[in-house]
Amino acid sequence: MNWKSNWHIPASGFLRSAMLVFFLVYPFSVNAEELQYDVIFTPKLQKAYFEIQKLRLPSARALINTERTSEKDNALIPYLDNYADLHYLLISEDKKAYKTLSQKENLRLDALGKLPDNSPYKRFLQAEIRMHWAFAKLKFGNEISGSWEIIKAYKLLEENKKIFPDFLPTLKSLGLLHVLIGSIPENYGWVAKILGLKGNIQNGISELRIVEKELPFFRQEAELIDLLLHAYTLQLSPAQQSRIRDWPKEQPDNLLLHFFATTILMKEGRSEDAAYYLAEAPSGPAYVSFPFLDYLKGEINLQKGNYAQAEGHYKVFLKIYPGFNYIKDSNLKLFMCNWLVDQDREANIFIQKVKGSGSTIIEADQLAERIAAEFISGKISPNQKILYKARYATDGGYLETASALMETVTEKSFISTEEKAEFNYRKGRILQKSGHPALSVPYYNRALNLTKQEAAGFGAASALQLGYISLEKNDKPNAIAYFKKAMSFKKHEYKNSIDNKARAALTTLGQ
């Protein structure tokens, strides 16, 4: 059967729903016994799927529950149960819920195992369940178990593609894995080869875009994956940057799209634009509780130098957030909100809380713990206040403010090698973001020359940016050299993210 042609279904109204349900009730020729457990996209389950993607989890769960009795043999129900649980766990970081819900993984996999072997949905949905739990387990710090889930999902998807080459939904998840595996740093590539995992960034993106083009039902999820991969691993095109801005306006009731628009724009150094989407984000009992939005409000105000407002948002976040990530980071930011305005007594209260709170799973918390330890041991001097202010302003895209701050100091204003390296990196980053990449190069090179083991992060970050600048000039040999240099630095807080970006860039250059 040609799955491509069958997914061209009218885009709206009763006719679309009726045709989709009819098609998916009888998607392949099997006998009556095999049809007892099937995949049926009823109108309510279709709506539940998209409600989950809006973070309207109460509504989604209600829709699923109304179908549970009449559709007890519908494999889409355990899949959507799991899909909703994934979104809840990633947002809430609720350890008790994680422990309880994780026990349902095997039950749901067993339910999907009842699908007939000649159903292309059997392995696809089992792989989806495993990928959901991979992301949840990685989020909760269970890296080994999460990694095995990814390996099992990959094997299922590759097998499904081989057996049902025209079943295009497989490409949604396989495309994501091909990009992620293709971004693995070179020094870990042997692990993927031993396990039989094959990644290719360009092929993965092509697979996702086939789904975006040909499968209306999975289009939004595939496009969102595509955008996130470009935002956090590759680089966004101008068209993708426009899409990020337009998409939430097309769906004003979609909290997830507002959240990603906010975080991606903040990552791109456009916090003033991000603040608009954060302010417009829908809220209320129809949506899952999302305390992290207060953290983001704190971040934007910290970048703008509105320290009192930032402090208020961080405190709200810590008060209502049940999770474990960004706790150390938030206490560090509360320290900064006071220390940067010379309120040392209040600042000391928060710096002492960093070590005894939260976890060190994510880079932000790892960095917070290191900075707290260095401050308490006296390694951070008041001279660095200007560097922190400039860093936050630069991160938010407030470049005039950042530039003005950096004009008040020189490299000689600082004593340690790390401070000097950071000074040069900050100068380079401001110039690069201000549209003067050529002027930034001497500062990045100076940071590289200064770099020692204690300043590895600034050396790696400088090398990465020099790689991007070389790439823009079509100077591929230097770009390759700088990206490899970026990956050569050992043990720094940004190693995972910098290595992933450098590896992705090298892959696009055929390395």
Coordinates of C-alpha atoms in Angstrom, one line a residue:
M1 CA 0.0 0.0 0.0
N2 CA 1.2 3.5 -0.8
W3 CA 1.1 5.3 2.5
K4 CA 2.2 8.6 1.0
S5 CA -0.9 8.9 -1.2
N6 CA -3.3 7.8 1.6
W7 CA -2.2 10.6 3.9
H8 CA -3.3 13.3 1.5
I9 CA -6.6 13.9 3.3
P10 CA -8.8 17.1 3.2
A11 CA -7.6 19.5 5.8
S12 CA -10.7 20.3 7.8
G13 CA -14.3 19.4 8.7
F14 CA -16.3 16.2 9.2
L15 CA -15.2 14.7 5.9
R16 CA -11.5 14.8 7.0
S17 CA -12.3 13.1 10.3
A18 CA -14.6 10.4 8.7
M19 CA -12.0 9.6 6.0
L20 CA -9.2 9.4 8.5
V21 CA -11.1 7.1 10.8
F22 CA -12.2 4.8 8.0
F23 CA -8.7 4.6 6.6
L24 CA -7.0 3.9 9.9
V25 CA -9.6 1.3 11.0
Y26 CA -8.7 -0.8 8.0
P27 CA -5.2 0.2 7.1
F28 CA -4.1 -3.3 5.9
S29 CA -5.6 -6.6 5.0
V30 CA -5.8 -9.0 7.9
N31 CA -8.4 -11.5 9.1
A32 CA -11.1 -10.7 11.7
E33 CA -9.2 -12.2 14.6
E34 CA -6.2 -9.9 14.0
L35 CA -8.4 -6.8 14.0
Q36 CA -9.4 -7.2 17.6
Y37 CA -6.5 -5.0 18.6
D38 CA -5.9 -2.1 16.3
V39 CA -5.0 1.6 15.8
I40 CA -8.1 3.7 15.4
F41 CA -7.7 7.5 15.2
T42 CA -11.1 8.5 16.5
P43 CA -12.0 12.2 16.4
K44 CA -11.7 12.4 20.2
L45 CA -8.3 10.7 20.2
Q46 CA -7.1 13.0 17.4
K47 CA -8.1 16.0 19.5
A48 CA -6.4 14.6 22.6
Y49 CA -3.1 14.2 20.6
F50 CA -3.2 17.9 19.7
E51 CA -4.4 19.0 23.2
I52 CA -1.3 17.3 24.6
Q53 CA 0.9 19.4 22.2
K54 CA -0.8 22.5 23.6
L55 CA -0.1 21.4 27.1
R56 CA -3.8 21.2 27.8
L57 CA -3.3 17.9 29.6
P58 CA -6.5 17.9 31.7
S59 CA -8.6 18.1 28.5
A60 CA -6.4 15.5 26.8
R61 CA -6.7 13.0 29.6
A62 CA -10.5 13.6 29.8
L63 CA -10.9 12.9 26.0
I64 CA -8.7 9.7 26.3
N65 CA -10.8 8.5 29.3
T66 CA -14.1 8.9 27.5
E67 CA -12.7 6.6 24.7
R68 CA -11.1 4.1 27.1
T69 CA -14.3 1.9 27.6
S70 CA -15.6 1.9 24.0
E71 CA -12.1 1.7 22.5
K72 CA -10.5 -0.7 24.9
D73 CA -8.8 -2.6 22.1
N74 CA -7.4 0.6 20.5
A75 CA -3.6 0.8 20.7
L76 CA -3.7 4.5 20.4
I77 CA -4.9 4.8 24.0
P78 CA -1.8 3.5 25.7
Y79 CA 0.3 5.5 23.3
L80 CA -1.5 8.8 24.1
D81 CA -1.5 8.0 27.9
N82 CA 2.3 7.7 27.6
Y83 CA 2.5 10.8 25.4
A84 CA 0.7 12.9 28.0
D85 CA 2.8 11.4 30.9
L86 CA 6.0 12.4 29.0
H87 CA 4.9 16.0 28.8
Y88 CA 3.9 16.1 32.4
L89 CA 7.1 14.6 33.6
L90 CA 9.4 16.8 31.5
I91 CA 7.6 19.9 32.8
S92 CA 6.9 19.0 36.4
E93 CA 10.1 16.9 37.2
D94 CA 7.8 15.2 39.8
K95 CA 9.9 12.4 41.2
K96 CA 6.9 10.6 42.9
A97 CA 5.0 10.7 39.6
Y98 CA 8.0 9.5 37.7
K99 CA 8.4 6.5 40.0
T100 CA 4.7 5.6 39.7
L101 CA 4.3 6.3 35.9
S102 CA 7.6 4.5 34.9
Q103 CA 6.0 1.2 36.1
K104 CA 3.4 1.6 33.3
E105 CA 6.0 1.4 30.5
N106 CA 6.1 -2.4 30.2
L107 CA 2.3 -2.6 30.5
R108 CA 1.9 -0.2 27.6
L109 CA 4.5 -2.0 25.5
D110 CA 2.7 -5.3 26.2
A111 CA -0.6 -3.7 25.1
L112 CA 1.0 -2.5 21.8
G113 CA 2.5 -6.0 21.4
K114 CA -1.0 -7.3 20.8
L115 CA -1.1 -5.5 17.5
P116 CA -0.7 -8.0 14.6
D117 CA 2.8 -8.4 13.2
N118 CA 1.7 -7.1 9.8
S119 CA 0.7 -3.8 11.4
P120 CA 3.2 -1.0 10.6
Y121 CA 2.0 0.7 13.8
K122 CA 3.2 -2.1 16.1
R123 CA 7.0 -1.4 16.1
F124 CA 6.4 2.3 15.4
L125 CA 4.3 2.9 18.5
Q126 CA 6.5 0.6 20.7
A127 CA 9.5 2.7 19.6
E128 CA 7.6 5.9 20.4
I129 CA 6.9 4.6 23.9
R130 CA 10.6 3.8 24.4
M131 CA 11.6 7.2 23.1
H132 CA 9.2 8.9 25.5
W133 CA 10.8 7.0 28.4
A134 CA 14.3 7.7 27.1
F135 CA 13.7 11.4 27.3
A136 CA 12.1 11.1 30.7
K137 CA 14.9 8.9 32.1
L138 CA 17.6 11.2 30.8
K139 CA 15.7 14.2 32.3
F140 CA 15.6 12.4 35.7
G141 CA 19.3 11.5 35.5
N142 CA 19.0 7.8 34.6
E143 CA 21.4 8.0 31.7
I144 CA 22.2 4.4 31.3
S145 CA 18.6 3.2 31.2
G146 CA 17.6 6.2 29.0
S147 CA 20.4 5.4 26.6
W148 CA 19.2 1.8 26.3
E149 CA 15.7 3.0 25.5
I150 CA 17.1 5.0 22.6
I151 CA 19.0 2.0 21.3
K152 CA 15.9 -0.2 21.5
A153 CA 13.7 2.5 19.8
Y154 CA 16.3 2.8 17.1
K155 CA 16.3 -0.9 16.4
L156 CA 12.5 -1.0 16.2
L157 CA 12.3 1.9 13.8
E158 CA 15.0 0.5 11.5
E159 CA 13.2 -2.8 11.4
N160 CA 9.9 -1.1 10.7
K161 CA 11.4 0.9 7.9
K162 CA 12.8 -2.3 6.4
I163 CA 9.5 -4.2 6.6
F164 CA 7.2 -1.3 5.7
P165 CA 9.3 1.1 3.6
D166 CA 6.3 3.1 2.5
F167 CA 5.0 3.7 6.1
L168 CA 6.1 7.3 6.5
P169 CA 5.3 7.9 10.2
T170 CA 8.4 5.8 11.0
L171 CA 10.5 8.7 9.6
K172 CA 9.3 11.2 12.2
S173 CA 11.1 9.4 15.0
L174 CA 13.9 7.8 13.0
G175 CA 14.8 11.3 11.5
L176 CA 15.2 12.6 15.1
L177 CA 17.5 9.8 16.1
H178 CA 19.5 10.0 12.9
V179 CA 20.2 13.7 13.7
L180 CA 21.0 13.0 17.3
I181 CA 23.3 10.1 16.6
G182 CA 25.0 12.1 13.8
S183 CA 25.8 14.8 16.3
I184 CA 27.6 12.4 18.7
P185 CA 31.2 13.8 19.3
E186 CA 33.9 11.9 17.4
N187 CA 35.4 10.5 20.6
Y188 CA 32.2 8.7 21.4
G189 CA 31.4 7.7 17.8
W190 CA 32.9 4.2 18.3
V191 CA 30.1 3.4 20.8
A192 CA 27.4 4.1 18.2
K193 CA 29.2 1.9 15.7
I194 CA 29.6 -1.0 18.1
L195 CA 25.9 -0.8 18.9
G196 CA 25.0 -0.6 15.3
L197 CA 23.6 2.9 15.4
K198 CA 24.0 5.0 12.3
G199 CA 23.4 8.7 12.2
N200 CA 23.3 11.2 9.4
I201 CA 22.2 14.8 10.1
Q202 CA 21.2 15.7 6.6
N203 CA 19.3 12.4 6.0
G204 CA 17.6 12.8 9.4
I205 CA 16.4 16.3 8.5
S206 CA 15.2 15.1 5.1
E207 CA 13.2 12.3 6.8
L208 CA 11.5 14.8 9.1
R209 CA 10.6 17.0 6.2
I210 CA 9.0 14.2 4.3
V211 CA 6.7 13.8 7.3
E212 CA 6.1 17.5 7.4
K213 CA 5.1 17.5 3.8
E214 CA 3.2 14.3 3.4
L215 CA 1.5 13.5 6.8
P216 CA -0.9 16.1 8.0
F217 CA -1.5 14.4 11.3
F218 CA 2.1 14.2 12.4
R219 CA 3.2 17.5 10.6
Q220 CA 3.2 19.7 13.7
E221 CA 5.2 17.3 15.8
A222 CA 7.8 16.7 13.0
E223 CA 8.1 20.4 12.3
L224 CA 8.6 21.2 16.0
I225 CA 11.3 18.5 16.2
D226 CA 13.0 20.0 13.1
L227 CA 13.0 23.5 14.5
L228 CA 14.3 22.4 17.9
L229 CA 17.1 20.4 16.3
H230 CA 18.2 23.4 14.3
A231 CA 17.9 25.8 17.3
Y232 CA 19.9 23.6 19.7
T233 CA 22.2 21.5 17.6
L234 CA 22.4 23.1 14.1
Q235 CA 21.6 26.7 13.1
L236 CA 18.2 28.3 12.3
S237 CA 17.6 29.6 8.8
P238 CA 15.8 33.0 8.3
A239 CA 12.7 31.1 7.3
Q240 CA 12.8 29.0 10.5
Q241 CA 13.3 32.1 12.6
S242 CA 10.2 33.7 11.1
R243 CA 8.2 30.4 11.7
I244 CA 9.1 30.5 15.3
R245 CA 7.6 33.9 15.6
D246 CA 4.5 33.3 13.5
W247 CA 3.5 29.9 14.8
P248 CA 2.3 30.9 18.3
K249 CA 0.3 33.7 16.8
E250 CA -1.5 31.2 14.6
Q251 CA -2.3 29.1 17.7
P252 CA -2.7 31.6 20.6
D253 CA -4.0 28.8 22.8
N254 CA -0.9 26.7 22.4
L255 CA 1.3 27.0 25.5
L256 CA 4.0 24.7 24.2
L257 CA 4.5 26.9 21.1
H258 CA 4.7 30.0 23.2
F259 CA 7.2 28.3 25.5
F260 CA 9.5 27.2 22.7
A261 CA 9.3 30.6 20.9
T262 CA 10.4 32.1 24.2
T263 CA 13.3 29.8 24.9
I264 CA 14.5 29.7 21.3
L265 CA 14.5 33.5 21.0
M266 CA 16.3 33.8 24.3
K267 CA 18.9 31.3 23.1
E268 CA 19.3 33.4 20.0
G269 CA 20.0 36.5 22.1
R270 CA 16.6 38.1 21.5
S271 CA 15.1 38.3 25.0
E272 CA 13.1 41.4 24.3
D273 CA 11.2 39.6 21.6
A274 CA 11.0 36.5 23.8
A275 CA 9.3 38.6 26.5
Y276 CA 6.4 39.2 24.2
Y277 CA 5.7 35.5 23.7
L278 CA 6.2 34.8 27.4
A279 CA 3.6 37.6 28.3
E280 CA 1.2 36.2 25.7
A281 CA 1.4 32.6 26.8
P282 CA -2.0 31.1 27.8
S283 CA -2.5 30.0 31.4
G284 CA -5.1 28.7 33.7
P285 CA -6.6 25.4 34.9
A286 CA -6.9 24.1 31.4
Y287 CA -3.1 23.9 31.2
V288 CA -0.5 21.9 33.1
S289 CA 1.2 23.9 35.8
F290 CA 4.3 25.4 34.4
P291 CA 6.5 27.1 37.1
F292 CA 9.5 27.3 34.8
L293 CA 7.9 30.3 33.1
D294 CA 8.6 32.3 36.2
Y295 CA 12.3 31.2 35.9
L296 CA 12.3 32.5 32.3
K297 CA 10.9 35.8 33.5
G298 CA 13.6 36.0 36.1
E299 CA 16.2 35.3 33.4
I300 CA 15.0 38.2 31.1
N301 CA 14.9 40.7 34.0
L302 CA 18.4 39.6 35.1
Q303 CA 19.7 40.2 31.6
K304 CA 18.1 43.6 31.5
G305 CA 19.6 44.6 34.8
N306 CA 16.2 44.7 36.6
Y307 CA 17.6 42.8 39.6
A308 CA 14.7 43.4 42.0
Q309 CA 12.1 42.1 39.5
A310 CA 14.3 39.2 38.6
E311 CA 14.7 38.2 42.3
G312 CA 10.9 38.1 42.7
H313 CA 10.4 35.7 39.8
Y314 CA 13.2 33.4 40.9
K315 CA 11.7 33.2 44.4
V316 CA 8.3 32.4 42.9
F317 CA 9.8 29.6 40.8
L318 CA 11.7 28.1 43.8
K319 CA 8.5 28.3 45.9
I320 CA 6.2 26.4 43.5
Y321 CA 8.5 24.2 41.5
P322 CA 8.5 20.5 42.6
G323 CA 11.5 19.6 40.3
F324 CA 15.2 19.4 40.8
N325 CA 16.9 21.1 37.8
Y326 CA 17.6 24.8 37.8
I327 CA 17.5 24.9 41.6
K328 CA 21.2 25.5 42.1
D329 CA 21.1 27.9 39.1
S330 CA 18.2 29.9 40.6
N331 CA 19.9 30.3 43.9
L332 CA 23.0 31.5 42.1
K333 CA 20.9 34.0 40.2
L334 CA 19.4 35.2 43.5
F335 CA 23.0 35.7 44.7
M336 CA 23.8 37.7 41.6
C337 CA 20.7 39.9 41.9
N338 CA 22.1 41.0 45.3
W339 CA 25.9 40.8 44.7
L340 CA 25.8 42.8 41.5
V341 CA 24.2 45.7 43.4
D342 CA 26.6 45.4 46.3
Q343 CA 24.1 43.9 48.7
D344 CA 26.7 41.4 50.0
R345 CA 24.9 40.3 53.2
E346 CA 21.8 39.2 51.3
A347 CA 23.9 37.7 48.5
N348 CA 25.8 35.5 50.9
I349 CA 22.6 33.8 52.1
F350 CA 21.9 32.6 48.6
I351 CA 25.4 31.5 47.6
Q352 CA 25.4 29.2 50.7
K353 CA 22.2 27.5 49.4
V354 CA 23.7 26.5 46.0
K355 CA 25.7 23.5 47.2
G356 CA 22.9 22.0 49.4
S357 CA 20.1 22.2 46.9
G358 CA 18.9 20.7 43.6
S359 CA 21.0 18.4 41.3
T360 CA 23.9 18.7 38.9
I361 CA 22.3 17.0 35.9
I362 CA 22.2 20.0 33.6
E363 CA 25.1 22.3 32.7
A364 CA 23.5 25.4 34.3
D365 CA 23.5 23.7 37.7
Q366 CA 27.0 22.3 37.2
L367 CA 28.2 25.9 36.5
A368 CA 26.3 27.3 39.5
E369 CA 27.9 24.8 41.8
R370 CA 31.4 25.6 40.5
I371 CA 30.9 29.4 40.7
A372 CA 29.5 29.1 44.3
A373 CA 32.5 27.0 45.3
E374 CA 34.9 29.5 43.8
F375 CA 33.2 32.4 45.4
I376 CA 33.2 30.9 48.8
S377 CA 36.9 30.0 48.5
G378 CA 37.7 33.6 47.5
K379 CA 38.6 32.9 43.9
I380 CA 36.0 35.3 42.5
S381 CA 36.8 39.0 43.0
P382 CA 34.5 42.0 42.9
N383 CA 36.2 42.9 39.6
Q384 CA 34.2 40.2 38.0
K385 CA 30.9 41.9 38.6
I386 CA 31.4 43.9 35.4
L387 CA 32.0 40.6 33.5
Y388 CA 28.8 39.0 34.9
K389 CA 26.7 42.1 34.1
A390 CA 28.1 42.2 30.5
R391 CA 27.6 38.4 30.1
Y392 CA 23.9 38.6 31.1
A393 CA 23.3 41.6 28.9
T394 CA 25.0 39.9 26.0
D395 CA 23.0 36.7 26.5
G396 CA 19.8 38.7 26.3
G397 CA 20.8 40.7 23.2
Y398 CA 21.1 44.0 25.1
L399 CA 24.3 44.7 23.2
E400 CA 24.6 48.5 23.8
T401 CA 24.4 48.0 27.5
A402 CA 27.0 45.1 27.3
S403 CA 29.3 47.2 25.2
A404 CA 29.1 50.2 27.5
L405 CA 30.0 48.0 30.5
M406 CA 33.0 46.4 28.8
E407 CA 34.3 49.8 27.8
T408 CA 34.9 50.6 31.4
V409 CA 37.6 47.9 31.8
T410 CA 40.6 46.4 29.9
E411 CA 42.4 43.1 30.1
K412 CA 44.7 44.6 32.6
S413 CA 41.8 45.2 35.0
F414 CA 41.8 41.5 35.8
I415 CA 44.4 39.3 37.5
S416 CA 43.7 35.6 36.8
T417 CA 44.1 33.9 33.5
E418 CA 40.4 32.9 33.5
E419 CA 39.3 36.4 34.1
K420 CA 41.5 37.7 31.2
A421 CA 40.2 34.9 28.9
E422 CA 36.6 35.7 29.8
F423 CA 37.2 39.4 29.2
N424 CA 38.4 38.7 25.7
Y425 CA 35.6 36.2 25.0
R426 CA 33.0 38.7 26.1
K427 CA 34.5 41.4 23.9
G428 CA 34.5 39.1 21.0
R429 CA 31.0 37.9 21.5
I430 CA 29.6 41.4 21.8
L431 CA 31.3 42.4 18.5
Q432 CA 30.2 39.3 16.7
K433 CA 26.6 39.6 17.8
S434 CA 26.7 43.3 16.9
G435 CA 27.5 42.4 13.3
H436 CA 31.2 42.9 13.4
P437 CA 32.6 39.3 13.2
A438 CA 36.0 40.4 11.7
L439 CA 36.6 42.6 14.7
S440 CA 35.8 39.8 17.1
V441 CA 38.4 37.5 15.8
P442 CA 41.5 39.0 17.6
Y443 CA 39.6 38.8 20.9
Y444 CA 38.6 35.1 20.4
N445 CA 42.2 34.3 19.4
R446 CA 43.5 36.1 22.5
A447 CA 41.1 34.0 24.6
L448 CA 42.5 30.8 23.0
N449 CA 46.1 31.9 23.6
L450 CA 45.3 32.6 27.2
T451 CA 43.4 29.4 27.9
K452 CA 44.6 26.9 30.3
Q453 CA 42.8 24.1 31.9
E454 CA 41.0 26.3 34.4
A455 CA 39.6 28.4 31.5
A456 CA 38.8 25.6 29.2
G457 CA 35.2 26.7 28.8
F458 CA 36.1 30.1 27.3
G459 CA 38.7 28.5 25.1
A460 CA 36.2 26.0 23.7
A461 CA 33.5 28.6 23.2
S462 CA 36.0 30.9 21.4
A463 CA 37.1 28.1 19.1
L464 CA 33.4 27.3 18.3
Q465 CA 32.6 30.9 17.4
L466 CA 35.8 31.1 15.3
G467 CA 34.6 28.0 13.5
Y468 CA 31.3 29.6 12.7
I469 CA 33.0 32.8 11.5
S470 CA 35.2 30.8 9.2
L471 CA 32.2 28.9 7.9
E472 CA 30.5 32.2 7.0
K473 CA 33.5 33.2 5.0
N474 CA 33.5 29.8 3.3
D475 CA 36.9 29.1 4.8
K476 CA 36.3 25.4 5.3
P477 CA 39.9 24.4 6.3
N478 CA 40.0 26.9 9.2
A479 CA 36.3 26.1 10.1
I480 CA 37.2 22.4 10.5
A481 CA 40.3 23.2 12.5
Y482 CA 38.4 25.4 14.9
F483 CA 35.5 23.0 15.4
K484 CA 38.0 20.2 16.2
K485 CA 39.8 22.6 18.5
A486 CA 36.6 23.4 20.3
M487 CA 36.0 19.7 21.0
S488 CA 39.6 19.1 22.2
F489 CA 39.1 21.0 25.5
K490 CA 38.5 18.6 28.5
K491 CA 36.2 18.9 31.5
H492 CA 34.3 22.2 31.3
E493 CA 30.7 23.1 32.1
Y494 CA 29.7 23.6 28.5
K495 CA 31.4 20.5 27.0
N496 CA 28.3 18.6 26.0
S497 CA 26.6 21.5 24.2
I498 CA 29.8 22.8 22.6
D499 CA 30.9 19.3 21.5
N500 CA 27.4 18.6 20.0
K501 CA 27.4 21.9 18.1
A502 CA 31.0 21.4 16.8
R503 CA 30.3 17.7 15.9
A504 CA 27.1 18.8 14.0
A505 CA 29.0 21.5 12.1
L506 CA 31.8 19.1 11.2
T507 CA 29.3 16.5 9.9
T508 CA 27.8 19.1 7.6
L509 CA 31.3 19.8 6.3
G510 CA 31.7 16.1 5.5
Q511 CA 34.1 15.4 8.5

